[in-house]
Amino acid sequence: ILKEKQPNLPVEIVVMGKSEIEPLMLLPYPVHLLGMIQKPEDLAMVYGACDVFVIPSLEDNLPNTVMESLACGLPVAGFDTGGIPEMVRAGLEGEIVPQKDAEALANGIAQILGKESYRTAARLKAEQCYAEPIVAQQYIHLYKSLIELA
């Protein structure tokens, strides 16, 4: 869909993790299969080299991959699934579209590409919501509130 709508858009696809090669070779773009990436610094380099993280999950709670991409300043395009819309605000850190709407996902990807404001907002979201001191303080607040209830 993206290729049909924007045939001159220079796109390459990077795939991390386990995947079947045959379906990926049917895509109208060059595909780079990286396999499993073990080292956090290597993972950060891959995220940093990309322009958009696409998560077409139909079921997911709070995916670490979204948090990792945001921490690397990589905006996210994905479906309105589980906790993803809580992690990514449409129009700011990425684009969230209705489930199973492939055309909307393609439009979201195109919307993100080339706009630096998404990258800046993605990194800021990670710093404000997912940094270790922030999360630790949230746990402390939770534990204190539970103790007060007891």
GROMACS .gro file of C-alpha atoms in nm:
model
  150
    1ILE     CA    1   0.000   0.000   0.000
    2LEU     CA    2   0.280   0.240   0.090
    3LYS     CA    3   0.460   0.166  -0.238
    4GLU     CA    4   0.139   0.221  -0.437
    5LYS     CA    5   0.058   0.551  -0.266
    6GLN     CA    6   0.412   0.689  -0.259
    7PRO     CA    7   0.619   0.504  -0.519
    8ASN     CA    8   0.916   0.741  -0.493
    9LEU     CA    9   0.949   0.721  -0.116
   10PRO     CA   10   1.290   0.565  -0.042
   11VAL     CA   11   1.212   0.282   0.200
   12GLU     CA   12   1.419  -0.008   0.328
   13ILE     CA   13   1.296  -0.256   0.586
   14VAL     CA   14   1.500  -0.379   0.881
   15VAL     CA   15   1.375  -0.693   1.055
   16MET     CA   16   1.505  -0.798   1.396
   17GLY     CA   17   1.436  -1.129   1.567
   18LYS     CA   18   1.317  -1.457   1.425
   19SER     CA   19   1.124  -1.434   1.101
   20GLU     CA   20   1.036  -1.632   0.793
   21ILE     CA   21   1.228  -1.510   0.490
   22GLU     CA   22   0.985  -1.602   0.211
   23PRO     CA   23   0.702  -1.356   0.294
   24LEU     CA   24   0.951  -1.075   0.348
   25MET     CA   25   1.099  -1.125   0.003
   26LEU     CA   26   0.757  -1.044  -0.146
   27LEU     CA   27   0.776  -0.690  -0.012
   28PRO     CA   28   0.848  -0.419  -0.272
   29TYR     CA   29   1.144  -0.283  -0.075
   30PRO     CA   30   1.493  -0.403   0.015
   31VAL     CA   31   1.479  -0.611   0.335
   32HIS     CA   32   1.763  -0.644   0.585
   33LEU     CA   33   1.731  -0.946   0.814
   34LEU     CA   34   1.937  -0.892   1.128
   35GLY     CA   35   1.821  -1.192   1.330
   36MET     CA   36   1.842  -1.189   1.709
   37ILE     CA   37   2.032  -0.896   1.855
   38GLN     CA   38   2.172  -0.974   2.199
   39LYS     CA   39   2.372  -0.667   2.302
   40PRO     CA   40   2.179  -0.359   2.414
   41GLU     CA   41   2.430  -0.128   2.247
   42ASP     CA   42   2.380  -0.309   1.914
   43LEU     CA   43   2.005  -0.283   1.954
   44ALA     CA   44   2.034   0.090   2.023
   45MET     CA   45   2.244   0.132   1.708
   46VAL     CA   46   1.980  -0.043   1.497
   47TYR     CA   47   1.698   0.168   1.642
   48GLY     CA   48   1.909   0.480   1.590
   49ALA     CA   49   1.971   0.394   1.225
   50CYS     CA   50   1.600   0.362   1.147
   51ASP     CA   51   1.337   0.629   1.080
   52VAL     CA   52   1.023   0.460   1.212
   53PHE     CA   53   0.947   0.153   1.424
   54VAL     CA   54   0.645  -0.033   1.292
   55ILE     CA   55   0.457  -0.257   1.535
   56PRO     CA   56   0.164  -0.421   1.355
   57SER     CA   57   0.068  -0.629   1.660
   58LEU     CA   58  -0.297  -0.718   1.700
   59GLU     CA   59  -0.244  -0.814   2.065
   60ASP     CA   60   0.015  -0.664   2.295
   61ASN     CA   61   0.015  -0.517   2.643
   62LEU     CA   62   0.305  -0.275   2.697
   63PRO     CA   63   0.568  -0.393   2.448
   64ASN     CA   64   0.931  -0.340   2.545
   65THR     CA   65   1.015  -0.283   2.179
   66VAL     CA   66   0.802   0.033   2.179
   67MET     CA   67   0.973   0.157   2.495
   68GLU     CA   68   1.316   0.077   2.349
   69SER     CA   69   1.242   0.257   2.025
   70LEU     CA   70   1.113   0.566   2.208
   71ALA     CA   71   1.427   0.566   2.426
   72CYS     CA   72   1.634   0.575   2.108
   73GLY     CA   73   1.430   0.863   1.965
   74LEU     CA   74   1.259   0.638   1.713
   75PRO     CA   75   0.892   0.721   1.649
   76VAL     CA   76   0.638   0.440   1.636
   77ALA     CA   77   0.364   0.347   1.389
   78GLY     CA   78   0.122   0.084   1.514
   79PHE     CA   79  -0.232  -0.029   1.567
   80ASP     CA   80  -0.462   0.086   1.847
   81THR     CA   81  -0.383  -0.231   2.042
   82GLY     CA   82  -0.345  -0.298   2.414
   83GLY     CA   83  -0.113  -0.052   2.584
   84ILE     CA   84   0.045   0.084   2.267
   85PRO     CA   85  -0.181   0.394   2.253
   86GLU     CA   86  -0.084   0.469   2.614
   87MET     CA   87   0.282   0.461   2.518
   88VAL     CA   88   0.258   0.654   2.192
   89ARG     CA   89   0.045   0.963   2.141
   90ALA     CA   90  -0.069   0.991   1.781
   91GLY     CA   91   0.078   1.294   1.612
   92LEU     CA   92   0.351   1.332   1.874
   93GLU     CA   93   0.571   1.023   1.932
   94GLY     CA   94   0.427   0.838   1.636
   95GLU     CA   95   0.103   0.741   1.469
   96ILE     CA   96  -0.158   0.503   1.611
   97VAL     CA   97  -0.422   0.373   1.372
   98PRO     CA   98  -0.730   0.147   1.396
   99GLN     CA   99  -0.659  -0.226   1.425
  100LYS     CA  100  -0.615  -0.417   1.100
  101ASP     CA  101  -0.632  -0.098   0.889
  102ALA     CA  102  -0.329  -0.156   0.668
  103GLU     CA  103  -0.393   0.157   0.462
  104ALA     CA  104  -0.403   0.374   0.776
  105LEU     CA  105  -0.080   0.210   0.895
  106ALA     CA  106   0.087   0.289   0.561
  107ASN     CA  107  -0.034   0.649   0.589
  108GLY     CA  108   0.100   0.666   0.946
  109ILE     CA  109   0.441   0.546   0.834
  110ALA     CA  110   0.449   0.804   0.555
  111GLN     CA  111   0.339   1.075   0.799
  112ILE     CA  112   0.632   1.002   1.030
  113LEU     CA  113   0.905   0.975   0.768
  114GLY     CA  114   1.115   1.286   0.737
  115LYS     CA  115   0.969   1.472   1.034
  116GLU     CA  116   1.227   1.533   1.305
  117SER     CA  117   0.962   1.648   1.555
  118TYR     CA  118   0.849   1.286   1.600
  119ARG     CA  119   1.204   1.180   1.695
  120THR     CA  120   1.239   1.458   1.950
  121ALA     CA  121   0.899   1.382   2.105
  122ALA     CA  122   0.976   1.008   2.117
  123ARG     CA  123   1.296   1.061   2.315
  124LEU     CA  124   1.129   1.312   2.546
  125LYS     CA  125   0.844   1.069   2.618
  126ALA     CA  126   1.095   0.800   2.718
  127GLU     CA  127   1.284   1.041   2.943
  128GLN     CA  128   0.966   1.166   3.111
  129CYS     CA  129   0.787   0.834   3.154
  130TYR     CA  130   1.029   0.542   3.139
  131ALA     CA  131   1.359   0.659   3.288
  132GLU     CA  132   1.471   0.448   3.586
  133PRO     CA  133   1.433   0.727   3.846
  134ILE     CA  134   1.078   0.800   3.725
  135VAL     CA  135   0.974   0.434   3.736
  136ALA     CA  136   1.141   0.385   4.075
  137GLN     CA  137   0.950   0.683   4.215
  138GLN     CA  138   0.625   0.539   4.081
  139TYR     CA  139   0.695   0.210   4.260
  140ILE     CA  140   0.774   0.392   4.584
  141HIS     CA  141   0.449   0.586   4.557
  142LEU     CA  142   0.257   0.263   4.491
  143TYR     CA  143   0.417   0.080   4.785
  144LYS     CA  144   0.350   0.370   5.021
  145SER     CA  145  -0.013   0.388   4.915
  146LEU     CA  146  -0.051   0.013   4.972
  147ILE     CA  147   0.107   0.038   5.319
  148GLU     CA  148  -0.134   0.319   5.407
  149LEU     CA  149  -0.427   0.096   5.308
  150ALA     CA  150  -0.311  -0.188   5.532
   0.00000   0.00000   0.00000
